Coordinates of N, CA and C in Angstrom, one line a residue:
X1 N -33.7 16.6 76.3 CA -35.6 16.0 77.3 C -35.0 17.8 78.0
X2 N -36.3 17.9 78.5 CA -37.0 18.7 79.2 C -36.1 18.9 80.4
X3 N -37.0 20.1 81.2 CA -36.3 19.6 82.4 C -37.8 19.4 83.2
X4 N -38.9 19.3 82.9 CA -39.5 18.8 83.3 C -40.3 17.5 83.2
X5 N -39.5 16.6 81.9 CA -39.5 15.4 82.4 C -38.0 14.1 82.7
X6 N -37.2 15.1 82.8 CA -36.0 15.3 84.3 C -36.5 14.6 85.6
X7 N -37.6 16.3 86.1 CA -37.7 15.7 87.6 C -38.9 14.4 87.5
X8 N -39.6 14.6 86.4 CA -40.4 13.4 86.3 C -39.4 12.3 86.8
X9 N -38.2 12.1 85.3 CA -37.9 10.7 86.4 C -37.3 10.2 87.1
X10 N -36.6 12.2 87.7 CA -35.9 11.6 88.9 C -37.0 11.5 89.7
X11 N -38.1 12.0 90.3 CA -39.0 12.0 90.8 C -39.6 10.3 90.6
X12 N -39.7 9.8 89.9 CA -39.7 7.2 89.9 C -39.2 7.2 90.2
X13 N -37.4 7.5 90.1 CA -36.5 7.0 91.2 C -36.2 7.5 92.6
X14 N -37.6 8.4 92.8 CA -37.3 9.1 94.8 C -35.8 9.1 94.6
X15 N -35.8 10.7 93.7 CA -34.6 11.5 93.9 C -34.8 13.0 93.3
X16 N -34.4 13.8 94.2 CA -35.1 15.3 94.6 C -33.8 15.9 92.7
X17 N -33.9 16.9 92.5 CA -32.7 17.7 92.0 C -32.0 18.3 92.3
X18 N -32.1 18.3 94.5 CA -31.5 19.2 95.1 C -30.4 17.8 96.2
X19 N -31.2 16.6 95.6 CA -29.9 15.2 96.0 C -29.0 15.5 94.6
X20 N -29.6 15.6 93.8 CA -28.6 15.0 92.3 C -27.6 16.6 92.6
X21 N -27.8 17.4 92.6 CA -26.9 18.7 93.1 C -26.0 18.1 93.9
X22 N -26.5 17.7 95.4 CA -25.9 17.6 96.4 C -24.2 16.2 95.6
X23 N -24.8 15.2 95.3 CA -23.5 13.9 94.7 C -22.9 14.8 93.9
X24 N -23.5 16.0 92.7 CA -22.5 16.1 91.6 C -21.8 16.8 93.1
X25 N -21.8 18.2 93.7 CA -20.5 18.8 94.7 C -20.0 18.0 95.4
X26 N -20.8 16.5 96.3 CA -19.5 16.2 96.4 C -18.5 14.8 95.8
X27 N -18.4 14.8 94.6 CA -17.7 13.9 93.5 C -16.0 14.7 93.9
X28 N -15.0 14.2 93.9 CA -14.8 14.3 93.9 C -13.1 13.4 93.0
X29 N -13.2 13.8 92.0 CA -12.2 13.1 91.2 C -11.1 12.2 91.9
X30 N -10.1 13.4 92.6 CA -9.0 12.8 92.9 C -8.9 11.5 94.6
X31 N -9.8 12.1 95.3 CA -10.7 10.6 96.1 C -10.7 9.6 95.0
X32 N -11.7 10.0 94.0 CA -11.9 8.2 93.6 C -10.9 7.7 93.5
X33 N -10.0 8.6 92.2 CA -8.7 7.5 92.0 C -7.8 7.0 93.3
X34 N -7.7 7.5 94.1 CA -6.5 7.2 95.7 C -7.8 6.1 96.0
X35 N -9.4 5.5 96.0 CA -10.0 4.2 96.4 C -9.7 3.4 95.8
X36 N -9.5 3.9 93.4 CA -9.5 3.4 92.9 C -8.0 2.3 92.8
X37 N -6.9 3.1 93.2 CA -5.9 2.4 93.3 C -5.5 1.7 94.2
X38 N -6.2 1.7 95.3 CA -5.9 1.0 96.6 C -6.9 0.4 96.2
X39 N -8.0 0.0 96.0 CA -9.7 -1.1 95.5 C -8.2 -2.0 94.6
X40 N -7.3 -2.2 94.0 CA -7.6 -2.6 92.5 C -6.2 -2.6 93.0
X41 N -5.6 -2.6 94.4 CA -3.7 -3.4 95.0 C -4.5 -4.6 95.9
X42 N -5.9 -4.2 96.1 CA -6.0 -5.8 97.5 C -6.6 -6.7 96.0
X43 N -6.2 -8.5 96.4 CA -6.6 -9.2 95.5 C -8.3 -9.3 95.7
X44 N -8.7 -10.3 94.9 CA -10.3 -10.8 95.1 C -10.8 -11.1 96.0
X45 N -9.6 -12.3 96.3 CA -9.9 -13.6 97.1 C -9.7 -12.7 98.8
X46 N -9.2 -11.0 99.4 CA -9.6 -10.9 100.2 C -11.0 -10.4 100.5
X47 N -11.4 -9.6 99.6 CA -12.4 -8.6 98.9 C -13.7 -9.5 99.5
X48 N -14.5 -8.6 100.1 CA -15.7 -8.4 101.1 C -16.8 -7.8 101.2
X49 N -17.3 -7.6 99.8 CA -18.4 -6.2 99.1 C -19.9 -6.1 100.3
X50 N -20.4 -5.3 101.5 CA -21.2 -5.0 101.6 C -22.5 -4.4 101.3
X51 N -23.5 -4.7 100.8 CA -24.1 -3.4 100.6 C -25.4 -3.9 101.3
X52 N -26.6 -2.9 101.1 CA -28.4 -2.4 101.1 C -29.1 -2.3 100.2
X53 N -30.7 -3.2 99.7 CA -30.5 -3.0 98.7 C -32.5 -2.4 98.8
X54 N -32.5 -1.7 98.8 CA -33.9 -1.6 99.0 C -35.1 -2.3 97.3
X55 N -36.3 -3.2 98.2 CA -37.6 -3.6 96.1 C -38.2 -3.1 97.3
X56 N -39.1 -2.5 96.3 CA -40.6 -2.7 96.4 C -41.0 -3.3 96.5
X57 N -41.9 -3.8 96.4 CA -43.2 -5.2 96.0 C -43.8 -5.2 94.6
X58 N -44.2 -4.3 94.1 CA -45.0 -4.4 93.0 C -44.3 -4.1 92.1
X59 N -42.5 -3.8 92.6 CA -41.3 -2.9 90.9 C -40.8 -4.2 90.9
X60 N -41.1 -5.5 91.2 CA -40.9 -6.4 91.0 C -41.1 -8.1 90.0
X61 N -42.8 -7.3 89.5 CA -43.3 -7.4 88.3 C -43.1 -6.9 87.5
X62 N -43.0 -6.7 86.2 CA -43.1 -5.4 85.3 C -44.6 -5.8 84.6
X63 N -44.9 -5.1 83.9 CA -46.1 -4.6 83.3 C -45.4 -4.5 81.6
X64 N -44.1 -3.5 81.5 CA -43.8 -3.3 80.1 C -42.1 -3.7 80.0
X65 N -41.2 -3.3 79.2 CA -40.8 -4.4 79.1 C -40.4 -3.8 76.8
X66 N -38.6 -4.6 76.6 CA -38.9 -3.7 75.3 C -38.2 -5.6 75.1
X67 N -38.0 -5.6 74.2 CA -38.5 -7.3 73.2 C -37.6 -7.2 71.7
X68 N -36.7 -7.7 71.1 CA -36.1 -7.5 70.1 C -37.5 -7.5 68.7
X69 N -38.0 -6.9 67.9 CA -38.6 -6.5 66.6 C -38.9 -7.5 66.0
X70 N -40.7 -7.7 66.4 CA -40.9 -9.3 65.1 C -41.4 -10.0 66.8
X71 N -40.9 -10.0 68.1 CA -41.2 -11.3 68.6 C -42.1 -10.7 70.2
X72 N -42.7 -11.7 70.4 CA -43.8 -11.0 71.5 C -43.8 -10.8 73.1
X73 N -43.8 -9.9 73.8 CA -43.5 -9.3 74.4 C -44.0 -10.1 76.1
X74 N -43.5 -10.9 76.5 CA -44.1 -11.9 77.8 C -43.9 -11.5 79.1
X75 N -45.0 -10.3 79.0 CA -45.3 -9.5 80.3 C -45.9 -10.0 81.3
X76 N -45.1 -10.5 82.7 CA -46.5 -11.1 83.7 C -47.5 -10.0 84.1
X77 N -48.9 -9.5 84.8 CA -49.7 -9.0 85.4 C -49.5 -8.6 86.1
X78 N -48.8 -7.0 86.0 CA -49.1 -6.8 88.0 C -49.9 -7.6 89.1
X79 N -49.6 -8.4 89.7 CA -50.7 -8.7 90.4 C -51.2 -8.3 91.6
X80 N -52.5 -8.6 91.6 CA -52.9 -7.4 92.1 C -53.1 -7.8 93.9
X81 N -52.9 -8.7 94.8 CA -52.6 -8.6 96.3 C -51.3 -7.5 96.2
X82 N -51.2 -7.2 97.7 CA -50.6 -6.3 98.4 C -49.3 -6.5 98.3
X83 N -48.4 -6.3 97.7 CA -47.2 -6.8 98.3 C -45.8 -6.4 99.0
X84 N -45.7 -6.6 99.8 CA -44.5 -5.7 100.9 C -43.8 -5.4 100.1
X85 N -42.7 -3.8 101.0 CA -41.6 -3.6 100.6 C -40.4 -4.6 100.9
X86 N -39.5 -4.8 100.6 CA -38.3 -5.6 101.5 C -37.4 -4.8 101.6
X87 N -36.6 -4.6 102.5 CA -34.8 -3.8 103.2 C -34.3 -5.2 103.4
X88 N -33.3 -5.6 101.9 CA -32.2 -6.6 102.9 C -31.1 -5.8 102.0
X89 N -29.5 -6.7 103.0 CA -27.9 -6.7 103.6 C -27.8 -7.9 102.3
X90 N -26.3 -7.5 102.2 CA -26.0 -8.3 101.4 C -24.1 -8.3 101.9
X91 N -24.1 -9.8 102.1 CA -22.2 -9.7 101.9 C -21.6 -10.2 101.1
X92 N -20.8 -10.4 100.2 CA -20.8 -11.2 99.1 C -19.4 -11.4 98.8
X93 N -18.4 -12.6 99.4 CA -17.1 -12.5 99.0 C -16.7 -13.5 97.4
X94 N -15.5 -12.6 97.5 CA -15.7 -12.7 95.5 C -14.7 -14.7 95.4
X95 N -14.7 -14.5 96.3 CA -14.2 -15.9 96.8 C -15.2 -17.1 96.9
X96 N -16.2 -16.5 97.4 CA -17.1 -18.0 98.2 C -18.9 -17.6 97.8
X97 N -18.4 -16.3 97.2 CA -19.8 -16.1 97.6 C -21.1 -15.4 98.1
X98 N -22.4 -15.9 98.6 CA -22.7 -15.2 99.4 C -22.8 -15.8 101.0
X99 N -22.0 -14.4 101.6 CA -21.5 -15.2 103.4 C -22.8 -14.1 104.5
X100 N -23.5 -13.7 103.9 CA -24.5 -13.5 104.8 C -25.1 -12.6 104.3
X101 N -26.7 -12.7 104.8 CA -27.8 -12.3 104.1 C -28.7 -12.1 105.0
X102 N -29.4 -10.1 105.0 CA -30.7 -10.2 106.1 C -31.8 -9.6 105.3
X103 N -32.8 -10.2 105.6 CA -34.0 -9.4 104.1 C -35.3 -8.9 105.7
X104 N -35.5 -7.7 105.6 CA -36.1 -6.7 106.9 C -38.2 -6.7 106.0
X105 N -39.1 -6.7 105.8 CA -40.2 -5.8 105.7 C -40.2 -4.6 105.6
X106 N -40.5 -4.2 105.4 CA -40.6 -2.4 105.3 C -42.3 -1.8 106.0
X107 N -42.8 -1.8 106.6 CA -41.8 -0.9 107.5 C -41.9 -1.6 108.4
X108 N -41.2 -2.2 109.5 CA -40.4 -0.9 109.4 C -39.1 -1.1 108.9
X109 N -38.7 0.2 109.1 CA -37.4 -0.4 107.6 C -35.9 -0.7 108.5
X110 N -34.8 -1.2 107.9 CA -33.5 -1.5 108.6 C -33.1 -0.7 109.2
X111 N -32.8 -0.7 110.4 CA -31.8 0.2 111.7 C -31.0 0.0 111.6
X112 N -29.7 1.0 112.5 CA -28.1 0.5 112.8 C -28.5 -0.7 113.6
X113 N -29.7 -0.8 114.1 CA -29.6 -2.3 115.3 C -29.5 -3.2 114.7
X114 N -30.5 -3.9 113.5 CA -30.7 -4.1 112.2 C -28.9 -5.2 112.0
X115 N -28.4 -3.1 111.8 CA -26.9 -3.9 110.9 C -25.9 -4.1 111.2
X116 N -26.3 -3.9 113.2 CA -24.7 -4.4 113.8 C -25.4 -6.1 114.0
X117 N -25.9 -6.4 114.0 CA -26.2 -7.6 113.7 C -26.2 -8.9 112.8
X118 N -26.9 -8.0 112.1 CA -26.0 -8.4 110.3 C -24.4 -7.9 110.7
X119 N -24.0 -7.4 110.6 CA -21.9 -8.0 111.4 C -21.3 -8.6 111.8
X120 N -22.3 -8.5 113.4 CA -22.0 -9.8 114.1 C -21.8 -10.8 113.1
X121 N -23.3 -11.9 113.1 CA -23.1 -12.6 112.1 C -21.8 -12.8 111.1
X122 N -21.8 -11.9 110.4 CA -20.9 -11.8 109.6 C -19.5 -11.7 110.0
X123 N -19.4 -10.8 110.6 CA -17.9 -10.9 111.1 C -17.4 -12.5 111.7
X124 N -17.7 -13.6 112.1 CA -17.9 -15.2 112.5 C -17.6 -16.2 110.4
X125 N -17.3 -15.5 110.0 CA -18.2 -15.8 108.1 C -16.5 -15.1 107.8
X126 N -15.5 -14.3 108.2 CA -14.6 -13.8 108.2 C -13.1 -13.9 108.7
X127 N -11.9 -13.8 107.4 CA -11.0 -13.4 108.4 C -10.1 -12.9 109.1
X128 N -9.9 -12.8 110.1 CA -9.1 -11.4 110.3 C -8.1 -10.8 109.3
X129 N -8.5 -9.7 108.9 CA -6.7 -9.2 107.8 C -5.3 -9.3 109.5
X130 N -4.4 -9.1 108.4 CA -3.0 -9.1 109.0 C -1.9 -7.7 109.0
X131 N -2.5 -6.6 110.0 CA -2.1 -5.6 110.0 C 0.4 -5.7 109.0
X132 N 0.4 -4.9 108.0 CA 1.5 -4.9 107.9 C 1.7 -6.0 107.5
X133 N 0.9 -7.4 107.7 CA 1.1 -8.3 105.4 C 0.9 -7.2 104.8
X134 N 2.2 -8.5 103.8 CA 1.7 -8.0 101.9 C 0.3 -8.9 102.1
X135 N 0.1 -8.5 100.9 CA -1.3 -9.1 100.1 C -1.1 -10.1 100.1
X136 N -0.2 -11.1 99.3 CA 0.1 -11.6 99.9 C 0.1 -13.4 100.8
X137 N -0.1 -12.5 101.6 CA 0.5 -13.2 102.8 C -1.4 -13.2 103.7
X138 N -2.3 -12.1 103.1 CA -3.1 -11.5 103.7 C -4.7 -13.6 103.0
X139 N -4.9 -13.5 104.6 CA -6.3 -15.0 104.7 C -7.3 -13.8 103.4
X140 N -8.2 -15.0 103.0 CA -9.2 -14.4 101.8 C -10.5 -13.7 103.1
X141 N -10.7 -13.2 102.3 CA -12.4 -12.7 102.7 C -11.8 -11.7 104.0
X142 N -11.2 -10.7 104.4 CA -11.0 -9.8 105.3 C -10.9 -8.4 105.3
X143 N -11.3 -8.7 104.0 CA -11.3 -6.4 104.2 C -12.8 -6.7 103.2
X144 N -13.2 -5.6 104.2 CA -14.7 -5.3 104.0 C -15.0 -4.0 103.1
X145 N -15.8 -4.0 102.7 CA -16.0 -2.7 101.6 C -17.8 -2.4 101.8
X146 N -17.7 -1.2 101.8 CA -18.7 -0.9 102.2 C -19.0 0.8 102.2
X147 N -19.6 0.8 101.8 CA -21.3 2.4 101.4 C -20.5 3.3 102.9
X148 N -21.8 4.5 102.6 CA -21.7 5.3 103.0 C -23.2 5.8 104.4
X149 N -23.6 4.8 104.1 CA -24.3 4.6 104.4 C -25.3 5.1 105.9
X150 N -26.6 5.7 106.4 CA -26.4 5.8 107.9 C -26.3 4.7 108.8
X151 N -26.7 3.7 108.3 CA -26.3 2.7 109.2 C -25.2 1.7 110.3
X152 N -23.9 2.4 109.3 CA -23.0 1.9 108.6 C -22.1 3.0 110.7
X153 N -22.3 2.9 111.8 CA -22.0 3.3 113.0 C -20.6 3.4 113.8
X154 N -19.9 4.0 114.4 CA -18.7 3.8 115.4 C -19.4 2.2 116.2
X155 N -20.6 1.9 116.2 CA -20.1 0.7 116.8 C -19.9 -0.4 116.7
X156 N -19.8 -0.5 114.6 CA -20.1 -1.0 113.5 C -18.5 -1.3 113.7
X157 N -17.9 0.0 113.5 CA -16.6 -0.2 113.2 C -15.8 -0.6 114.3
X158 N -15.8 -0.6 115.1 CA -15.6 -1.4 116.5 C -15.8 -2.7 116.9
X159 N -16.5 -3.1 116.3 CA -17.4 -4.9 116.4 C -16.3 -5.0 115.0
X160 N -15.9 -4.9 113.5 CA -14.7 -4.9 112.9 C -13.2 -4.8 112.6
X161 N -13.6 -3.8 113.9 CA -12.3 -4.0 114.3 C -11.9 -5.3 115.6
X162 N -12.7 -5.5 116.6 CA -11.9 -6.7 117.3 C -12.2 -7.7 116.9
X163 N -12.6 -7.6 116.0 CA -13.4 -8.9 115.1 C -11.3 -8.5 113.8
X164 N -10.8 -8.4 113.7 CA -10.2 -8.3 113.1 C -10.6 -8.1 111.1
X165 N -11.4 -7.0 110.9 CA -11.9 -7.2 109.4 C -11.7 -6.0 109.4
X166 N -10.6 -5.8 108.7 CA -9.8 -4.3 108.0 C -11.5 -4.2 106.9
X167 N -11.9 -3.0 107.3 CA -12.8 -1.7 106.5 C -12.6 -0.7 106.2
X168 N -13.0 -1.3 104.6 CA -12.7 0.1 103.7 C -13.6 0.3 102.9
X169 N -13.6 2.0 103.5 CA -15.2 3.0 103.0 C -15.6 3.3 101.6
X170 N -16.0 2.2 100.8 CA -16.4 2.9 99.3 C -16.8 4.4 99.5
X171 N -15.4 5.1 98.7 CA -15.4 6.9 97.7 C -17.7 6.7 98.0
X172 N -17.8 8.2 98.1 CA -19.1 8.0 97.8 C -19.1 8.7 97.2
X173 N -18.3 8.7 95.7 CA -18.7 9.0 94.7 C -18.2 8.0 93.2
X174 N -18.1 7.3 94.1 CA -17.7 5.7 93.5 C -18.8 4.4 93.5
X175 N -19.7 4.1 93.8 CA -20.9 3.3 93.6 C -20.3 1.9 92.4
X176 N -19.7 2.6 91.3 CA -18.9 2.2 90.7 C -18.3 0.8 90.8
X177 N -17.4 0.4 91.7 CA -16.5 -0.3 92.5 C -17.3 -1.3 92.9
X178 N -18.7 -0.9 93.6 CA -19.1 -2.3 94.5 C -19.5 -2.9 93.8
X179 N -19.2 -4.8 93.7 CA -19.3 -5.6 92.9 C -21.2 -5.6 93.3
X180 N -21.8 -4.8 93.9 CA -23.1 -6.0 94.3 C -24.4 -4.8 93.3

């Protein structure tokens, strides 16, 4: 693949070469392995994963696709109406499915205040983590796994702590550990 093709692909997913270089420099196999060992110790019934998802409205309708040879492609034509962009936050429990969902139309984009409101509502659906207790005795849905997005502020950490929710920050170079 040529470098210009790579740049074009990166631009289409809103990544720059600098962003990819920064991500490569942040990669730390030791930190990733430590997080992986800790994550695998926690029973699935205790884990709730939260993540933000951004969807460009027109991207939801695909004009092209792949099908097996000999079959016709049933692609939807792009809708001429303007579709809004959405920013959503979802919290998923391995045990009970979706615990909390918040959807915002962009603009305005989701901000720290929206995430605080999301967490205040989410903690009512989670159970308190028991410090020092073995995993076999921990309640379901007591550990929150989240990435390091800018909306995850110290105030959010304080809300989680006050409500007994144990926060496990996702390692920056381990997005594959997120269930979402």
